[in-house]
mmCIF file of C-alpha atoms and ligand atoms in Angstrom:
data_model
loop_
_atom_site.group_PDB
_atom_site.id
_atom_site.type_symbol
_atom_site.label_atom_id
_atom_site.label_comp_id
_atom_site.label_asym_id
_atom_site.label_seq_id
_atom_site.Cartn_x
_atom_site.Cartn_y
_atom_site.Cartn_z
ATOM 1 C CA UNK A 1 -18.694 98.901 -80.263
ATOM 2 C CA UNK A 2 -18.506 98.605 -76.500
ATOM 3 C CA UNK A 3 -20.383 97.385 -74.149
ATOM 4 C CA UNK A 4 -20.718 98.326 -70.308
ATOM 5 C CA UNK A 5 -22.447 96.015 -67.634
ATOM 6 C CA UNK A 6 -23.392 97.784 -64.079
ATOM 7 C CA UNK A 7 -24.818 95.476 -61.841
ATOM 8 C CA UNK A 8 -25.020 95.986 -57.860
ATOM 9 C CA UNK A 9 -28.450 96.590 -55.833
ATOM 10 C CA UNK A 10 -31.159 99.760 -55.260
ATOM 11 C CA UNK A 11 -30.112 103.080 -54.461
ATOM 12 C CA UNK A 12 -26.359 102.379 -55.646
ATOM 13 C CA UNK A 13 -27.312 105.379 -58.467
ATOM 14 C CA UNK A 14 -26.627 102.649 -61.227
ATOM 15 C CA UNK A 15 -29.176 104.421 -63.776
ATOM 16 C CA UNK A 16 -28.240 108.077 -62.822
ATOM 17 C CA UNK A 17 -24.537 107.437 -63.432
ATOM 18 C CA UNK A 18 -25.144 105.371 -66.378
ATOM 19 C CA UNK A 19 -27.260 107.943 -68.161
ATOM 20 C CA UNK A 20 -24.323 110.398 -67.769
ATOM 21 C CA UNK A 21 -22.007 108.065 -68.723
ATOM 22 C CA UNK A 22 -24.043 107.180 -72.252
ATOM 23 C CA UNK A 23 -24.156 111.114 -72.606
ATOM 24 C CA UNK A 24 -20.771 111.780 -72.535
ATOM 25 C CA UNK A 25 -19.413 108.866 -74.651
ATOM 26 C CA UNK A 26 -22.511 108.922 -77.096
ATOM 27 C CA UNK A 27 -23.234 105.379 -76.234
ATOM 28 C CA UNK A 28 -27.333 103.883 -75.317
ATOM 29 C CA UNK A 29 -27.930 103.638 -72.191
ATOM 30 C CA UNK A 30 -30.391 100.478 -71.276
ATOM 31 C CA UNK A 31 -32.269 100.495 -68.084
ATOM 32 C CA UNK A 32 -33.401 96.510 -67.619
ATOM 33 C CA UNK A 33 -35.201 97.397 -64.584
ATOM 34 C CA UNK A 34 -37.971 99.164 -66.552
ATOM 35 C CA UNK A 35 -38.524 96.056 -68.048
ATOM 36 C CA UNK A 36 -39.368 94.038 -65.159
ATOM 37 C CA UNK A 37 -41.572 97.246 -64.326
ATOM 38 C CA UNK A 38 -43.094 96.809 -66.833
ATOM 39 C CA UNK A 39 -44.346 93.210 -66.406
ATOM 40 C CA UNK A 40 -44.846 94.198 -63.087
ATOM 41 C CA UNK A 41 -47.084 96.625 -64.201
ATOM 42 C CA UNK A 42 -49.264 94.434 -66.596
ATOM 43 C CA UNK A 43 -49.230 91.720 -63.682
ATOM 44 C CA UNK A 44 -51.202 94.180 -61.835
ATOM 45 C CA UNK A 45 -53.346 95.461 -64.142
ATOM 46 C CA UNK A 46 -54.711 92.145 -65.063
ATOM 47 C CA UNK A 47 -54.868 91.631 -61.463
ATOM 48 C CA UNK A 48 -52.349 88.387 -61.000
ATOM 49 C CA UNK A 49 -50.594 87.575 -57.635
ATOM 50 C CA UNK A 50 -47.238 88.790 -58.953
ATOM 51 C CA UNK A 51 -46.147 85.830 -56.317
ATOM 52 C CA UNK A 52 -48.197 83.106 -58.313
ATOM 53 C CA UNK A 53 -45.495 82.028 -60.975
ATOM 54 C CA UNK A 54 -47.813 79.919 -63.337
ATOM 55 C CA UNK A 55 -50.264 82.602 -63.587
ATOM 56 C CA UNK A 56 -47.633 85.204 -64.318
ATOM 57 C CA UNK A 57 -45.897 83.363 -66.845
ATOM 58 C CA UNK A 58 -49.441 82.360 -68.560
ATOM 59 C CA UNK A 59 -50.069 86.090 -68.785
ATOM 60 C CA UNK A 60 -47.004 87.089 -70.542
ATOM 61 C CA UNK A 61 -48.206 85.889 -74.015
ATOM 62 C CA UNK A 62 -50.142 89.255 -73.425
ATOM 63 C CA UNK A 63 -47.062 91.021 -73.629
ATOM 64 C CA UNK A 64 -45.789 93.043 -76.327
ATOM 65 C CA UNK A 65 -42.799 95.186 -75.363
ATOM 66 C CA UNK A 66 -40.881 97.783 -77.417
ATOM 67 C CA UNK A 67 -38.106 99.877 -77.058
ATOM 68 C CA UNK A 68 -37.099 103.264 -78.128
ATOM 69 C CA UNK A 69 -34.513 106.019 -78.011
ATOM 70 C CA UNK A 70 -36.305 109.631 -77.939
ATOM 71 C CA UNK A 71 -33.179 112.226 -77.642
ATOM 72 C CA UNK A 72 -31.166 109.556 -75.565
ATOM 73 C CA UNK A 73 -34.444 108.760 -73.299
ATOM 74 C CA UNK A 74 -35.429 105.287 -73.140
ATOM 75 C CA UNK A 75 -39.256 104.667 -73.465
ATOM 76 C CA UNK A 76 -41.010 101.610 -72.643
ATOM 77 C CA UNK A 77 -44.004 100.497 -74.414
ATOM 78 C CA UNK A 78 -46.374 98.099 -73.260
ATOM 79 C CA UNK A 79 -48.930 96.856 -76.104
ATOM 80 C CA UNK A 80 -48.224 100.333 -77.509
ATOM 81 C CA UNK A 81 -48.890 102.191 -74.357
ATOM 82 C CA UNK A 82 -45.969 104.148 -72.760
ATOM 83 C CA UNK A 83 -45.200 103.792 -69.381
ATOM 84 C CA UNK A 84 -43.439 107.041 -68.589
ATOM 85 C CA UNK A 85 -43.291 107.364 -64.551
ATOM 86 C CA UNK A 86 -45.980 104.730 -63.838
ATOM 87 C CA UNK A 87 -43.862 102.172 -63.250
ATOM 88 C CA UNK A 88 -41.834 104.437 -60.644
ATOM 89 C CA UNK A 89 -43.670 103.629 -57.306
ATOM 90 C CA UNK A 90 -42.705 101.847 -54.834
ATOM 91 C CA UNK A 91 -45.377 99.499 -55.439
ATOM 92 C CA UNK A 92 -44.025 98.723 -59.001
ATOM 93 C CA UNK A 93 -40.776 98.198 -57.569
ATOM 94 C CA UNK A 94 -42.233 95.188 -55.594
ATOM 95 C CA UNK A 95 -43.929 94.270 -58.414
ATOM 96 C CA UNK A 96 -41.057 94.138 -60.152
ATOM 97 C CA UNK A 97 -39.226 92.474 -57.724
ATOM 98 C CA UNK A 98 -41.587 89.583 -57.791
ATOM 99 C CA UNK A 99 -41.852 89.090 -60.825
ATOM 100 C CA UNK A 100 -38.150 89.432 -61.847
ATOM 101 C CA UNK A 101 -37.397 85.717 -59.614
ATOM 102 C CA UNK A 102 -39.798 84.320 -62.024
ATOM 103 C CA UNK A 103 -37.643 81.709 -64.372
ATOM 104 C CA UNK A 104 -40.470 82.339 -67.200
ATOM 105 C CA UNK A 105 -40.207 86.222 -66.719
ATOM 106 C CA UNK A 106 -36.477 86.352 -67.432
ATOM 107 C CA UNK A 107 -35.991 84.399 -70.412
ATOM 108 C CA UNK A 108 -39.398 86.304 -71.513
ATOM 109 C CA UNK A 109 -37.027 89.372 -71.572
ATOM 110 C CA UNK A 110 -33.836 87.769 -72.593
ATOM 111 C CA UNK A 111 -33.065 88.461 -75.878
ATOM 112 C CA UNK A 112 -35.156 91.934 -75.886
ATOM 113 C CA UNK A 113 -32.038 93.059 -73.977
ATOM 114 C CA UNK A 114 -29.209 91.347 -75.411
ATOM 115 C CA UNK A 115 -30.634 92.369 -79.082
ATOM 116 C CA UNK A 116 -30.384 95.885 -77.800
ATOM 117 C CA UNK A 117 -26.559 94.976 -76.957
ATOM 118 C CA UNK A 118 -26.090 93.517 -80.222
ATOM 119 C CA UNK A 119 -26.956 96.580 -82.571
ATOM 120 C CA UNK A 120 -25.479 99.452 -80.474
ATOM 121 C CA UNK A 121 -22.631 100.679 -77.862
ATOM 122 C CA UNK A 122 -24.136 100.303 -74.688
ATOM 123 C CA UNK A 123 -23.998 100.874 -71.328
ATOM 124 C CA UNK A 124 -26.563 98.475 -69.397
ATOM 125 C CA UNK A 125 -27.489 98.388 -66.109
ATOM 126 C CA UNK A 126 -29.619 95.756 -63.612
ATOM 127 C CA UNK A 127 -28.494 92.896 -61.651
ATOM 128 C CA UNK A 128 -27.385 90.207 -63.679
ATOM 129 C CA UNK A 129 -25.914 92.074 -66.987
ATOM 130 C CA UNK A 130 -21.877 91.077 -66.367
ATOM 131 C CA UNK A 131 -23.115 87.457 -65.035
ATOM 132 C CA UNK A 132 -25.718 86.633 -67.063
ATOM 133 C CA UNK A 133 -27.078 88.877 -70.322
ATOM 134 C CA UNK A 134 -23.612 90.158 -71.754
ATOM 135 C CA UNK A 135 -21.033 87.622 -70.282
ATOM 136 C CA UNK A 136 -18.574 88.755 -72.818
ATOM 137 C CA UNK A 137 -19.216 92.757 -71.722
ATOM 138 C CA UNK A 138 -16.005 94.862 -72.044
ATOM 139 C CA UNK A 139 -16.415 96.698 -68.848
ATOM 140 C CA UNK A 140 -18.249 95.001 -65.911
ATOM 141 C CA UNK A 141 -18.750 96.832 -63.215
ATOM 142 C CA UNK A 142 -20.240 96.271 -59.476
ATOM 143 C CA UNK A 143 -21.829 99.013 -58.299
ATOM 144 C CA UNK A 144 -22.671 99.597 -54.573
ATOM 145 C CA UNK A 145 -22.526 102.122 -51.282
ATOM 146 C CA UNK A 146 -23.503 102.005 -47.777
ATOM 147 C CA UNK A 147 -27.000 100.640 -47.033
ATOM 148 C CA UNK A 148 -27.751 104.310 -45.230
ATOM 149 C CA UNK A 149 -26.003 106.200 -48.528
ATOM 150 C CA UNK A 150 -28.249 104.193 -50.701
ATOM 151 C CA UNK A 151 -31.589 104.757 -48.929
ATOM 152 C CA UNK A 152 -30.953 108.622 -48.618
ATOM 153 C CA UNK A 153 -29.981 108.662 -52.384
ATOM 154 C CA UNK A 154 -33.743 106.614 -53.098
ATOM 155 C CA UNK A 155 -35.454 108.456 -50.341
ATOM 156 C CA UNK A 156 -34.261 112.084 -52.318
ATOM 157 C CA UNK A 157 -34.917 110.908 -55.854
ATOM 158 C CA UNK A 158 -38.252 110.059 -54.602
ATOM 159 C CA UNK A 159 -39.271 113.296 -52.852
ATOM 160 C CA UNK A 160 -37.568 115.079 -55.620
ATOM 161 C CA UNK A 161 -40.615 113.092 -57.497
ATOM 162 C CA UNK A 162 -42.754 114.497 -55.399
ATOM 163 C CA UNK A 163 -43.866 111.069 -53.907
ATOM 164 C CA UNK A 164 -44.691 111.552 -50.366
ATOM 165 C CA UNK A 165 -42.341 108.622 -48.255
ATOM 166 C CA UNK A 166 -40.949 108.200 -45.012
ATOM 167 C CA UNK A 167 -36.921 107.192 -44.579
ATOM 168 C CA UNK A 168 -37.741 104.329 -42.856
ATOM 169 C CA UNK A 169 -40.183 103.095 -45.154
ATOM 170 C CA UNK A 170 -37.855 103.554 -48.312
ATOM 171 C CA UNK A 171 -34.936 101.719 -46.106
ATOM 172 C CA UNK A 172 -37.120 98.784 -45.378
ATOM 173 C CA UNK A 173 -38.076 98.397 -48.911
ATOM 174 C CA UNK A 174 -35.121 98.705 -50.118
ATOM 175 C CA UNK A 175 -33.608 96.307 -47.813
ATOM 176 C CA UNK A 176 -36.494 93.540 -48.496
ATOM 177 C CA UNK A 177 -36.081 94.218 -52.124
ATOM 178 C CA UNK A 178 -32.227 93.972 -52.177
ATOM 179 C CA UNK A 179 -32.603 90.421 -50.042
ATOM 180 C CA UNK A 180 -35.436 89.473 -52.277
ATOM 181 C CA UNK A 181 -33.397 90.147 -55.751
ATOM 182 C CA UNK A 182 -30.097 88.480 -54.122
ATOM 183 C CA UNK A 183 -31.559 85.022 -52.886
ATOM 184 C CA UNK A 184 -33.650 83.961 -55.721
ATOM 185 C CA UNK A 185 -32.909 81.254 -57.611
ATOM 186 C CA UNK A 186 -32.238 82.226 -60.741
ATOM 187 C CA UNK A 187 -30.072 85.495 -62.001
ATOM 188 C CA UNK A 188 -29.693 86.673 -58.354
ATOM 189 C CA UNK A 189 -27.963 90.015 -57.989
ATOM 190 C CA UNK A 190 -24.326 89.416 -58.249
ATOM 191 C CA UNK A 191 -21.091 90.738 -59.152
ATOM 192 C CA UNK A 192 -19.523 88.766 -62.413
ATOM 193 C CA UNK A 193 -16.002 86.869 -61.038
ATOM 194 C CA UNK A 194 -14.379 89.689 -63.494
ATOM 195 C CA UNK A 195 -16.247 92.499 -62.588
ATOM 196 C CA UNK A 196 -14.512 95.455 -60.645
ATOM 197 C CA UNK A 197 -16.080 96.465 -57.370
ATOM 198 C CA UNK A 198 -17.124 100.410 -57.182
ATOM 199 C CA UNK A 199 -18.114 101.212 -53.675
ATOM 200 C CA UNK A 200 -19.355 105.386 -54.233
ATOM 201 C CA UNK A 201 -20.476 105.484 -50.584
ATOM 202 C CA UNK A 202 -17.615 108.257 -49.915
ATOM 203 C CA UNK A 203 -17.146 108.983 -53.925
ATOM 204 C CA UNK A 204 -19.509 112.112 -55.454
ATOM 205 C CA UNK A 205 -21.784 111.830 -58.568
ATOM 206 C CA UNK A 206 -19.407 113.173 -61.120
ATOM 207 C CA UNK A 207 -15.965 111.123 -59.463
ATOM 208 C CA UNK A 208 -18.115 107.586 -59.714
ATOM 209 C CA UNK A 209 -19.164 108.825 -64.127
ATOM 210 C CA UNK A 210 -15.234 109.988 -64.427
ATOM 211 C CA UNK A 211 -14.047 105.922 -62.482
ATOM 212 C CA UNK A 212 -16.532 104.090 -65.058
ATOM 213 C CA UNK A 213 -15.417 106.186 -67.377
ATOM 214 C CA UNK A 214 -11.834 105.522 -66.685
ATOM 215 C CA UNK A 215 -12.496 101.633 -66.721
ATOM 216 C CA UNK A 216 -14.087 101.807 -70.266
ATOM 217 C CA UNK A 217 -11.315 103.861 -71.850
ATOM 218 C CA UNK A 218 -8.657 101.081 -70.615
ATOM 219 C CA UNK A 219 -11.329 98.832 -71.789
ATOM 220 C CA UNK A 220 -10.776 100.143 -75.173
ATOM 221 C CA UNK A 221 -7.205 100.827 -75.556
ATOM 222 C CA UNK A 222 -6.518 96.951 -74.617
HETATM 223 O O1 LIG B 1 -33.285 98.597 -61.180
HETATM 224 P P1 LIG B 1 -34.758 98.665 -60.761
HETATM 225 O O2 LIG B 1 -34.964 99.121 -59.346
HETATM 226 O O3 LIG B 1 -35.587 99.463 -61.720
HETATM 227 O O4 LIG B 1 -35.274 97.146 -60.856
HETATM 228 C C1 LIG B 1 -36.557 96.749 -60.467
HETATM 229 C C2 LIG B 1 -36.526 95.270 -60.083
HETATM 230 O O5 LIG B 1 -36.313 94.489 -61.256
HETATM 231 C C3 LIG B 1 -35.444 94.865 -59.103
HETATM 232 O O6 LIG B 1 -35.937 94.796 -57.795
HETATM 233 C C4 LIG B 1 -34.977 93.516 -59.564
HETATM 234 C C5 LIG B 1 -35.434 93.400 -60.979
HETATM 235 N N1 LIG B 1 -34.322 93.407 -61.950
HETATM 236 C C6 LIG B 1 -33.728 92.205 -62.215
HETATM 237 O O7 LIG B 1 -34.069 91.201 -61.613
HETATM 238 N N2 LIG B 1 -32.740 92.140 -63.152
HETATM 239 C C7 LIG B 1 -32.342 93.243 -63.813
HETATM 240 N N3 LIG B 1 -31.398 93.135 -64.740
HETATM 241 C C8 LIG B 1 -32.925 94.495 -63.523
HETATM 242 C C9 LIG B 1 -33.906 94.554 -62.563
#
């Protein structure tokens, strides 16, 4: 069993490198972020100020969330319903982002994600994984690039999409988003002390997989 941690903020390509990194060592990969989505998502629906903690954390008795694994694709279900792209706007990412400071909201999804950790290999990525979820992860890795490098990369997964965005708009929420998830209170967006720092502004897709691959093969020869 191994388990990876990549923290670091938006646009660093944490979940696209991750994927390819559970694909070629046959590990799970465990996107966190879709979880916070996914409250997000409900928050809206039942039409709460994602801003008003006490209401959110009322709500989330409502909650039922499950996980699963279709051909190495996570899925997301909220009270059985599967959230698919829905919770990839830019709206649910400020949702999410709300929500996600909420004390109530993150030990909501606590052990959902560390009981993932606990049955399989995985390689987990969000903001807090080496610092707060797996403390005792066997890799832990900061992820990060340029703020320009990491709004291009959002701003071309999202027309890629198909979503219709401006640069400037994806920079500025990405920058309000990254300040928002780094200055809350609780689990803010932070490198573990023992964590290694990746910066891939100047590194390609497939040389940032082959340096976190690297890290978890020493990992496991220790
Ligand atoms: O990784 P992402 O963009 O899908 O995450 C959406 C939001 O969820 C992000 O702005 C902060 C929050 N989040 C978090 O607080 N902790 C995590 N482990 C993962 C995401």
């Amino acid at each position: 069993m191994i388990k990876i941690a990549i923290d670091g903020p938006g646009g660093a390509g944490k979940s696209t490198v991750a994927r390819a990194v559970a694909a070629k060592m046959g590990i799970v990969y465990v996107d966190t972020g879709a979880l916070y989505r996914t409250i997000g998502y409900y928050v809206k629906q039942q039409n709460i100020d994602p801003a008003d903690r006490e209401a959110v954390a009322a709500c989330l008795g409502g909650i039922n969330i499950q996980i699963s694994y279709v051909e190495g694709k996570q899925h997301v279900f909220l009270n059985g319903e599967d959230m698919g792209d829905k919770i990839r706007t830019p709206e649910m990412s400020m949702y999410a982002s709300a929500v996600s400071a909420i004390p109530a909201v993150r030990a909501f999804l606590l052990d959902t994600q560390r009981d993932i950790a606990a049955r399989n290999s995985v390689i987990m990525d969000g903001r807090d994984i080496g610092t707060v979820i797996l403390p005792d992860a066997d890799v832990k890795i900061f992820l990060t690039a340029s703020e320009e490098c990491r709004a291009r990369r959002r701003y071309d997964e999202l027309v890629a999409k198909g979503q219709k965005v401006a640069f400037e708009d994806v920079l500025n929420e990405m920058n309000q988003r990254d300040k928002q998830d780094s200055i809350r209170e609780v689990a803010p967006t932070a490198a573990a002390d023992d964590a290694v720092l990746l910066d891939n502004t100047d590194m390609t897709f497939e040389q940032t997989v082959d340096a976190v691959i690297a890290l978890a093969e020493k990992a496991q020869n220790k």
